[in-house]
Every structure is written in structure tokens, then in C-alpha cells.
XYZ file of C-alpha atoms in Angstrom:
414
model
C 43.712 -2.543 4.113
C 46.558 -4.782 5.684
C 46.950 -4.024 9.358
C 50.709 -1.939 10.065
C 53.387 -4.154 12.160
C 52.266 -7.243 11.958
C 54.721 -8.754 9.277
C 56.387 -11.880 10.107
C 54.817 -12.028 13.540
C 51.835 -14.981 15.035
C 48.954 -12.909 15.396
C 46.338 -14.189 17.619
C 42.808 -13.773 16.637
C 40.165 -13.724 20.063
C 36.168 -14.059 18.609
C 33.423 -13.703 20.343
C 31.622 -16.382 20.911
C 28.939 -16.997 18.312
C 31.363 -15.918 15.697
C 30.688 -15.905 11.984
C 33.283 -18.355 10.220
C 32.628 -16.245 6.927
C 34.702 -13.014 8.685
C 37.771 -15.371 8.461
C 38.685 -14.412 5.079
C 38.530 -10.915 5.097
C 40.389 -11.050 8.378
C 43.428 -13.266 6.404
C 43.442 -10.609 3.798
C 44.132 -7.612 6.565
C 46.676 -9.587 8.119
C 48.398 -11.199 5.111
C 51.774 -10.245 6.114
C 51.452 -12.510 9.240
C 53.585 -15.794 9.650
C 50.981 -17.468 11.200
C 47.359 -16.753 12.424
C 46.368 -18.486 15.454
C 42.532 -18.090 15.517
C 40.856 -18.588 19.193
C 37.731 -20.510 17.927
C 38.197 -24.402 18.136
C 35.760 -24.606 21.578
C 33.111 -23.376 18.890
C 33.848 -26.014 15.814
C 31.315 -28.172 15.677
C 32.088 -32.097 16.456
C 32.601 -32.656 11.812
C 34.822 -29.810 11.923
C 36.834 -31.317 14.884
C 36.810 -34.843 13.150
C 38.384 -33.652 10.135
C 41.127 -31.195 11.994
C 42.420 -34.627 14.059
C 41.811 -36.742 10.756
C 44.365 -34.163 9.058
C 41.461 -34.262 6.624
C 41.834 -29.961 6.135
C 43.187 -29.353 2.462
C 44.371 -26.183 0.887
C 44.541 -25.630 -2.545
C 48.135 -23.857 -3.250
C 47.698 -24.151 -6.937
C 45.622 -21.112 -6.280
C 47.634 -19.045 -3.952
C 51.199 -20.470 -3.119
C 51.351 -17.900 -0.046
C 48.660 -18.774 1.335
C 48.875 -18.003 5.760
C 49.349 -20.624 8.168
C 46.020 -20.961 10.081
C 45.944 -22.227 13.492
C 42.816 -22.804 15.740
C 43.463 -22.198 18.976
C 41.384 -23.148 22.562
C 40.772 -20.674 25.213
C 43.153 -22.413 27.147
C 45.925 -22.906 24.644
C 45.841 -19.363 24.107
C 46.196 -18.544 27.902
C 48.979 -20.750 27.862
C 50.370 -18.756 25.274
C 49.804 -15.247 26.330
C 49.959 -15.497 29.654
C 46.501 -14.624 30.681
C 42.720 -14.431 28.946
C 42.594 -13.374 26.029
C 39.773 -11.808 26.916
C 41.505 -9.953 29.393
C 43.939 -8.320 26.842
C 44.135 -5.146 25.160
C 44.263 -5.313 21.485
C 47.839 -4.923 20.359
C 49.365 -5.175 23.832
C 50.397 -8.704 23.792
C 53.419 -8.328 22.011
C 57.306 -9.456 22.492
C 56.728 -12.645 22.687
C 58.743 -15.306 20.800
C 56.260 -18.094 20.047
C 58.324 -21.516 18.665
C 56.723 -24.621 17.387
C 56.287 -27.351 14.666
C 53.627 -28.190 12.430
C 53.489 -30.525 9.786
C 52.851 -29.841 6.584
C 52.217 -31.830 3.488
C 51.878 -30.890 -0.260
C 50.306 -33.370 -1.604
C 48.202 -33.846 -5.075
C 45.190 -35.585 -4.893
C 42.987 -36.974 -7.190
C 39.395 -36.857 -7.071
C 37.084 -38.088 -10.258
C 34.659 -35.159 -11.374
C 33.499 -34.057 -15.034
C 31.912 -30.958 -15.846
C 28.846 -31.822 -17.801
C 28.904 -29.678 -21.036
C 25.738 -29.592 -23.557
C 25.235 -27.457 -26.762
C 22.366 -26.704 -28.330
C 23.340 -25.085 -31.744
C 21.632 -21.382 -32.585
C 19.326 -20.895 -35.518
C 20.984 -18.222 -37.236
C 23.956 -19.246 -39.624
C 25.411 -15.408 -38.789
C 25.252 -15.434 -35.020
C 25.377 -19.125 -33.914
C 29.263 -19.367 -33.414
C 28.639 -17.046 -30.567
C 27.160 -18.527 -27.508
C 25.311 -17.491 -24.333
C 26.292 -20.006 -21.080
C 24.168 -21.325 -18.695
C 24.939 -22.723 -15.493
C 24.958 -24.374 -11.825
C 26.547 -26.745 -10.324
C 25.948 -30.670 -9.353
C 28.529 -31.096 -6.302
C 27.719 -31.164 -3.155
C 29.388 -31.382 0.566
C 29.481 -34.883 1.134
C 27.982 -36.560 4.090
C 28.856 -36.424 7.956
C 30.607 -39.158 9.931
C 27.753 -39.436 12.290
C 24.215 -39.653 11.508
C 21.925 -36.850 13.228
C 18.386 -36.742 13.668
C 16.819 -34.984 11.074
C 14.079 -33.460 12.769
C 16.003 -32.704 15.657
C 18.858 -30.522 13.399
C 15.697 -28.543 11.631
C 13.640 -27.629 14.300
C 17.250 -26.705 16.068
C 18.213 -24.937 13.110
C 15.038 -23.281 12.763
C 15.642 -21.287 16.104
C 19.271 -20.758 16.580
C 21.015 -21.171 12.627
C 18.566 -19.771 10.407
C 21.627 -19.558 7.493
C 22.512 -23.281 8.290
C 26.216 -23.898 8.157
C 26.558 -20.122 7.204
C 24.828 -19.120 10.667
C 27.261 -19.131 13.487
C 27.318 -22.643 15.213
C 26.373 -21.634 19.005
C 24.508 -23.325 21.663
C 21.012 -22.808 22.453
C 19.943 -20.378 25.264
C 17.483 -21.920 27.502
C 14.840 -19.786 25.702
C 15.543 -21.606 22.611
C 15.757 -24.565 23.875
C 12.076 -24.702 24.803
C 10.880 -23.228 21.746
C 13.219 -26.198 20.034
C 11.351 -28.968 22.202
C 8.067 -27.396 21.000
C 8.989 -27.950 17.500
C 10.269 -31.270 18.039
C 7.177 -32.561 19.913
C 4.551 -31.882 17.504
C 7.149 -33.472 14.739
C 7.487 -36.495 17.115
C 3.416 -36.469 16.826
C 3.537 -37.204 13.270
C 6.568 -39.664 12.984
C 9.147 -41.706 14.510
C 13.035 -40.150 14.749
C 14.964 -39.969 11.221
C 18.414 -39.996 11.490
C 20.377 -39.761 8.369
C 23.980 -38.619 7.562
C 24.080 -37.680 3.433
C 23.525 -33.967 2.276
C 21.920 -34.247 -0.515
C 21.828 -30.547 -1.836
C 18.749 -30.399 -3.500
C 18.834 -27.065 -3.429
C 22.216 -26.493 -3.410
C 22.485 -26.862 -6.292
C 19.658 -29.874 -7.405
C 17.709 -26.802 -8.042
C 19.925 -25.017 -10.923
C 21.316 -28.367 -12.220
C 17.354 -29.136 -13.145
C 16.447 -25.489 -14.003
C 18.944 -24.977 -17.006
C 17.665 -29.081 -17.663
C 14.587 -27.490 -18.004
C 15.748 -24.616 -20.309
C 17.512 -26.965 -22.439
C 14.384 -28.984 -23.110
C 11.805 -25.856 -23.973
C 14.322 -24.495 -26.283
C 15.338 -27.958 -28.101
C 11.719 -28.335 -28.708
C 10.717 -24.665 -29.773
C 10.464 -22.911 -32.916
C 10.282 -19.514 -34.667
C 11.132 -16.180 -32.353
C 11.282 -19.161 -29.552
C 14.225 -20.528 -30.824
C 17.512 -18.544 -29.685
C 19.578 -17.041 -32.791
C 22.779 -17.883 -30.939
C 24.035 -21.007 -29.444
C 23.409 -21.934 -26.263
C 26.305 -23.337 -24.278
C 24.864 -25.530 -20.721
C 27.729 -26.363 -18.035
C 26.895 -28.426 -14.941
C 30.318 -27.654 -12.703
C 31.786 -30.072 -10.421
C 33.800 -28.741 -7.396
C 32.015 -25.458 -6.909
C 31.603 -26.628 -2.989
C 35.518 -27.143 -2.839
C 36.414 -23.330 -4.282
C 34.840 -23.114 -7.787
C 37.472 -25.872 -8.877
C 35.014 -26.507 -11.868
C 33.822 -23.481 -13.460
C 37.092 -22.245 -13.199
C 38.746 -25.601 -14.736
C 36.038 -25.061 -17.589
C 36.533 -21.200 -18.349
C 40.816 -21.980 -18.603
C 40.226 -24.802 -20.582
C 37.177 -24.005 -22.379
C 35.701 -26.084 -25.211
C 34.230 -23.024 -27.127
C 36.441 -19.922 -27.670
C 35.967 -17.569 -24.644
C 35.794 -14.930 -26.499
C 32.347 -16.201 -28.064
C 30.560 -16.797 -24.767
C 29.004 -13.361 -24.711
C 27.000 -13.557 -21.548
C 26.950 -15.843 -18.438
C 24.149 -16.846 -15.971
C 24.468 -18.983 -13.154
C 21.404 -20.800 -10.765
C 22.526 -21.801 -7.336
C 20.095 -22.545 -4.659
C 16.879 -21.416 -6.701
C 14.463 -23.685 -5.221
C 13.423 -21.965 -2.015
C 13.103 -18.607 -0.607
C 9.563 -18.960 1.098
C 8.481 -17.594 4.538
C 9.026 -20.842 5.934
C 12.941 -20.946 4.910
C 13.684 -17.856 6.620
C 12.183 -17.859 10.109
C 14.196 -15.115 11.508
C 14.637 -13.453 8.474
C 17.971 -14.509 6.463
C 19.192 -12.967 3.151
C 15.792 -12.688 2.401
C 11.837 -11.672 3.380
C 10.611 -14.543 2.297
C 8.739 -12.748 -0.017
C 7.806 -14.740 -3.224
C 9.678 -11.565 -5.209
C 12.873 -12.038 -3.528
C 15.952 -12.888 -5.612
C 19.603 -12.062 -5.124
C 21.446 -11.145 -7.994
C 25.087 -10.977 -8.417
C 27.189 -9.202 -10.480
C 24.990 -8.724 -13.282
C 25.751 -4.940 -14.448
C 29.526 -4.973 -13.272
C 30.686 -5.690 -16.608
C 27.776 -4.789 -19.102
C 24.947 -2.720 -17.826
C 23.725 -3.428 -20.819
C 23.468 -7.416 -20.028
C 22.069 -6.271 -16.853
C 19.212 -4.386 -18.249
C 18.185 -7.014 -20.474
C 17.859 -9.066 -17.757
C 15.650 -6.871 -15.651
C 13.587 -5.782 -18.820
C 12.968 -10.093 -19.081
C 12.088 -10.248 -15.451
C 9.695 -7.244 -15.751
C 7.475 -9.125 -18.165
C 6.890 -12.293 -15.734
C 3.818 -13.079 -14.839
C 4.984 -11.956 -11.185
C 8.168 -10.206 -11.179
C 11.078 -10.944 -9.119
C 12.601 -8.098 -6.923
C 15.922 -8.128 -8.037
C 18.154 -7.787 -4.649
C 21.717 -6.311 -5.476
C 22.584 -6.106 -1.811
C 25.376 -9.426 -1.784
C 26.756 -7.563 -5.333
C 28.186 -4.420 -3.076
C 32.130 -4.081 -3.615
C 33.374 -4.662 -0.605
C 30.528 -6.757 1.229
C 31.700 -8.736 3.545
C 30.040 -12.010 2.477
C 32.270 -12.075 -0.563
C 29.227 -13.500 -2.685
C 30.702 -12.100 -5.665
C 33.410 -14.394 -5.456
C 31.855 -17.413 -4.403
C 29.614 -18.459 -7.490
C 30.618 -20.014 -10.172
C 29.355 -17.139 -12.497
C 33.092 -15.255 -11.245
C 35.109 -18.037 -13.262
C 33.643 -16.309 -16.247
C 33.523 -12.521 -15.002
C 37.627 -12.672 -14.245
C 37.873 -12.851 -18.148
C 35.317 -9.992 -19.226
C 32.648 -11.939 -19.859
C 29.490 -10.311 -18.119
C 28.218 -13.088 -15.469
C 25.418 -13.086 -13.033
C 24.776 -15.290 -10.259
C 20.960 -15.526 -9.482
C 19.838 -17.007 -6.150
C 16.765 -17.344 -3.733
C 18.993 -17.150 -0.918
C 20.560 -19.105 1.903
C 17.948 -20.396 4.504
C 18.106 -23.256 7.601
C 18.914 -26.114 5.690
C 21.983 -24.914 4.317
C 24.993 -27.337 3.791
C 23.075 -29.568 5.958
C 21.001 -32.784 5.853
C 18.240 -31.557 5.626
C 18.547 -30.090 2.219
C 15.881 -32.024 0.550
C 13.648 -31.991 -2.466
C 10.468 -32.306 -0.331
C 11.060 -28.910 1.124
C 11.873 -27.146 -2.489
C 9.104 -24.629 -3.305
C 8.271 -25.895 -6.689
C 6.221 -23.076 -8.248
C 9.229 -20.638 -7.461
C 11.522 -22.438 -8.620
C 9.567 -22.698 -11.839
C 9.198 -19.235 -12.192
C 13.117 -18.377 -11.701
C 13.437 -20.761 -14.459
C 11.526 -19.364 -17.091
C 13.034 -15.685 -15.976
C 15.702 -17.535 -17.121
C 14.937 -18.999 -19.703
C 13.474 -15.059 -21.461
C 16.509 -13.688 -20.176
C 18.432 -16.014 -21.979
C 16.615 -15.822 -25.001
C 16.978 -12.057 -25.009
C 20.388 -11.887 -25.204
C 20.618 -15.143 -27.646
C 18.286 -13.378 -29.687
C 19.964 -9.454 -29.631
C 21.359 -7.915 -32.690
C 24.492 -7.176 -30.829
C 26.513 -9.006 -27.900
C 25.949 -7.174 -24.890
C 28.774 -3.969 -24.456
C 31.506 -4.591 -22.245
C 31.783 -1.095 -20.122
C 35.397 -2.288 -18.423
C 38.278 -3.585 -19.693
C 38.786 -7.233 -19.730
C 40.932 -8.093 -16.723
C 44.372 -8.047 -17.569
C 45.076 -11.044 -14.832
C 42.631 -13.324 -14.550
C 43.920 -15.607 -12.057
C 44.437 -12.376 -9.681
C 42.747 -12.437 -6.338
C 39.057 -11.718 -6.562
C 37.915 -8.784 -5.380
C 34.213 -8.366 -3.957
């Protein structure tokens, strides 16, 4: 619901500290008929965020929504400068009559970048059904690398005590508390080895782990025969730019090179490879529990789809728990559109977006294969793999129970 009397005005946002960047968007879509939002967070950026604000390194894609808000971090002391007083020490709402003026520079731009979505086929097996195809994917993008090398025990054992989401935990300092508990950690690390520093995030589970489970899919069913082999196609897309806003997955589903209308289910694998007690040490999306999986979107268009799905996973050798908690309309985490599996839901096509969850190494350096729980990951794959299977191999396409969006380059809506 957009907040009343705030068009064409600067609103000023003041966050606690300790505040989580992932209310921002929510917050721009309240106050959408704002000139500007000045947001009264940059004491709590951390020192990458700060290098790419005075690098002008921030982009926005406009392609995707021309009227998109200004967004201006503010200090504590810039915005006492411009209110007066603490912002703390204001009432909501009272601060107003005001006339803020100023410049800002800004700079539309194209810029290139090389990516390729990765695109395999492996044809079906029946003559009658094989022009129809069902998609699986993740993504093989990542967030780069950081202008200054940390230490790579030091971040884990930091983030193991204060950011238990990683980079989706808010980025606050350590109470004294934690601090000791932190130098615990470290000192029985520093036991064991020397100091690791290292500046590359590597993403193996984000998304190394989906890119090599649908890998894996491809290879059992190239090599498999009779009931094994799936009646339809298969269709296998490893996006690029999924870290920068989906850029891939949704390139692929406008410009796809199958008819859409033939893709008759979607499912996505993004961060698949962990989810153990270990990842979650104060608890984060998930138990820890072995069963845990979050699933996204899987019944919104087809319950049918859905159910096949959870009638697959009930036959596992150890079922998941299928967790629809992220898939809520409305939840403020906006999971729903932030996988790749939405590129395909805005046109009808029932998606899913399976994951093990976020945990401390999140978007962070740490993200490495020697800390991906191998046996799970396994067993997420071959879910996949006889959920796939059993919707390659139905008489039918799965039942659409909505219409097909009418718009689908409207703004996603949880």
C-alpha cells in the first residue's frame, strides 16, 4: 500500500541500526510516489559497499523499470544537517516543510558485459510427446570478488556469530560478547593453520551446486533406458546474470530457443549444496535438519505440478520436508521473485525454485566446495531428477489453474 502525501516530496528513511538491507525494496514500493528517498544507513555499509558508492560503480537497470526512485544514502550527520536535529529525535511525519535542493549526477549508460546462457537438449523418447519439454535449471554467475582480500577464517568464525545469513544478515558490529566467542573460534582455527586471506567468491553453492546437479541429471538420463528414459524432452539452462537481477533467465524465457508454450514445467536449483547443522548456527531459513528444503512457487500455477513433485519426493529414500514458508504472497523476503524459476512463472509456465537455504557463507568468500554437504546435495538431485521424470513421463502436461499473465514484464508480485 503506497504511503498518502508523500508524492513528489524527499522522504527520509531513519533505520535502526542493524538494519536488514532486504526491507529496502518493499519500503521503495510504499513510497513510490517519492522524488527521492534519502535512506539514513551509509555509517552501516560495509567498507565494498562504500568502495563502489565513491567508485560510481552502483548501476540500475532502467530497461526494467524506467521510473525507477532516486535512492540516496544518507549519514547520521548529513541527515542532521538536513533536518535540523537527530533523526532519532523526530517524530515520524513531523519533519515536513522543508525545501531540500541539490544535484546529483546521473548517467544512462549501456554497458556491455560478455555472458551466454548455456542451453542443452536432450531429445524425449516418445515421437508424440517429445516436442514438448520440461526445463531444468540454475545458474553459473556469481558476485565477483572484493577489492581487498580478508582473512578467511577470520570472516567465518565472525560470520558464524554475528551474520548467520552472510551478506543477507544485517552487517553490524560485534558486541563484546561476540567478540570473545569470535576469538574462541579463531584460536583453535589458528591451531590448525596459518591465516588465509583471499578475495574471490567463488559460489560453490551459490549456485556451483545446481549448475552440477542438473549436470548430473543430464548424464543419468542420457545414459538410461526404458521407463528411465523421459517421454518428453528435456530442456537444461545454466543462466548467467541471475546475481545482477535474473538478467539471464529472463533474457532466455523472451527470447527462447524452444516455443514457450512447449516448456510445460520449470524447476530451478540454487544453493542446494548445504543446509546442515553446521550452516545454520543460530538457526537461519532453516533447522538444519537433513529434511529441510525451501520450495518456491511450486503449486501457484499448477497444483497439479506441485503434487507431482511432492508425490516424487515422498518416495526418496529420506524425504525432504518441503518448506513453503519463503512462497507466502506477500513475504517480505520477496523469494518468489528472486529465482530464476519467476522468468518462467510471469508467462504461465508452472516454476519452482528448490533450495537448502541461505546460511553464513552467503555471497561471501567463503563459499567453497569443501564446506558443500555432498550426500545432500546428492539426494536433492535425484528428487530432482524423479520429479522431473514424472512430469516428462505424464500422459498430460500439468493443468494450469490461473490464467497466463496477461503482462509479463509487469512488476513481480511476491
Amino acid at each position: 500500500m503506497a504511503a498518502p502525501g508523500v508524492a513528489g516530496k524527499f522522504v527520509v528513511l531513519n533505520v535502526p541500526q542493524g538494519f536488514d538491507r532486504r526491507a529496502i525494496g518493499p519500503l521503495l514500493g510504499r513510497y513510490h510516489e517519492a522524488s527521492t528517498i534519502g535512506i539514513v544507513a551509509l555509517d552501516q555499509l560495509g567498507s565494498e559497499q562504500i568502495a563502489r558508492i565513491r567508485e560510481g560503480r552502483p548501476v540500475s537497470d532502467t530497461t526494467r523499470n524506467p521510473r525507477a526512485i532516486a535512492l540516496v544514502w544518507l549519514s547520521r550527520q548529513a541527515a542532521a544537517a538536513l533536518l535540523g536535529k537527530e533523526p532519532a529525535a523526530i517524530a515520524p511525519g513531523s519533519a515536513t516543510g522543508t525545501t531540500v535542493s541539490g544535484q546529483y549526477d546521473f548517467t544512462r549508460t549501456a554497458v556491455a558485459f560478455r555472458a551466454r546462457n548455456v542451453v542443452g537438449i536432450l531429445r524425449g523418447s516418445d515421437p508424440a510427446l517429445r516436442n514438448e519439454y520440461v526445463s531444468l535449471t540454475a545458474h553459473h554467475d556469481h558476485v565477483g570478488f572484493d577489492h581487498h582480500p580478508v582473512d578467511h577464517d577470520s570472516l567465518r568464525a565472525f560470520n558464524r556469530v554475528v551474520r548467520p545469513m552472510g551478506a543477507d544478515s544485517p552487517n553490524r558490529p560485534a558486541t563484546d560478547a561476540e567478540q570473545v566467542r569470535i576469538r574462541a573460534i579463531l584460536d583453535s582455527l589458528r591451531a590448525i593453520r596459518p591465516p588465509r586471506r583471499d578475495s574471490i567468491r567463488n559460489g560453490a553453492d551459490d549456485d556451483g551446486s545446481g549448475t552440477v546437479a542438473i549436470l548430473e541429471i543430464a548424464e543419468a538420463f542420457a545414459t538410461a533406458q526404458g521407463a528411465e528414459r523421459p517421454r518428453r524432452s528435456i530442456l537444461f539452462v545454466s543462466h548467467t546474470g541471475e546475481e545482477a537481477g535474473l538478467l539471464g533467465s529472463r533474457w532466455y524465457s523472451d527470447h527462447p530457443t524452444v516455443p514457450l508454450d512447449s516448456i510445460v514445467g520449470e524447476i530451478d536449483q540454487d544453493m542446494v549444496g548445504r543446509g546442515t547443522a553446521s550452516d545454520f548456527p543460530r538457526g537461519g531459513t532453516g533447522g538444519g535438519s537433513p529434511t529441510y528444503l525451501e520450495v518456491i512457487g511450486a503449486k501457484r500455477i499448477s497444483r497439479e505440478f506441485g503434487e507431482t513433485l511432492e508425490a516424487a519426493n515422498a518416495k526418496q529414500p529420506l524425504p525432504f520436508v518441503f518448506d513453503y514458508t519463503y512462497d507466502a504472497p506477500g513475504h517480505p523476503l520477496q523469494y518468489y521473485c528472486r529465482a530464476d524459476h519467476y522468468s518462467y512463472a510471469r508467462y504461465g509456465i508452472p516454476s519452482v525454485a528448490f533450495s537448502r537455504g541461505e546460511h553464513l557463507d552467503y555471497h561471501q568468500v567463503t563459499d567453497e566446495a569443501q564446506y558443500i554437504s555432498y550426500q545432500d546435495l546428492a539426494r536433492v538431485t535425484r528428487m530432482v531428477h524423479d520429479g522431473a521424470l514424472a512430469v516428462a513421463n505424464a500422459p498430460e502436461r500439468p493443468k494450469r489453474d490461473v490464467p497466463k499473465p496477461t503482462d509479463p514484464h509487469a512488476p513481480c508480485v511476491q
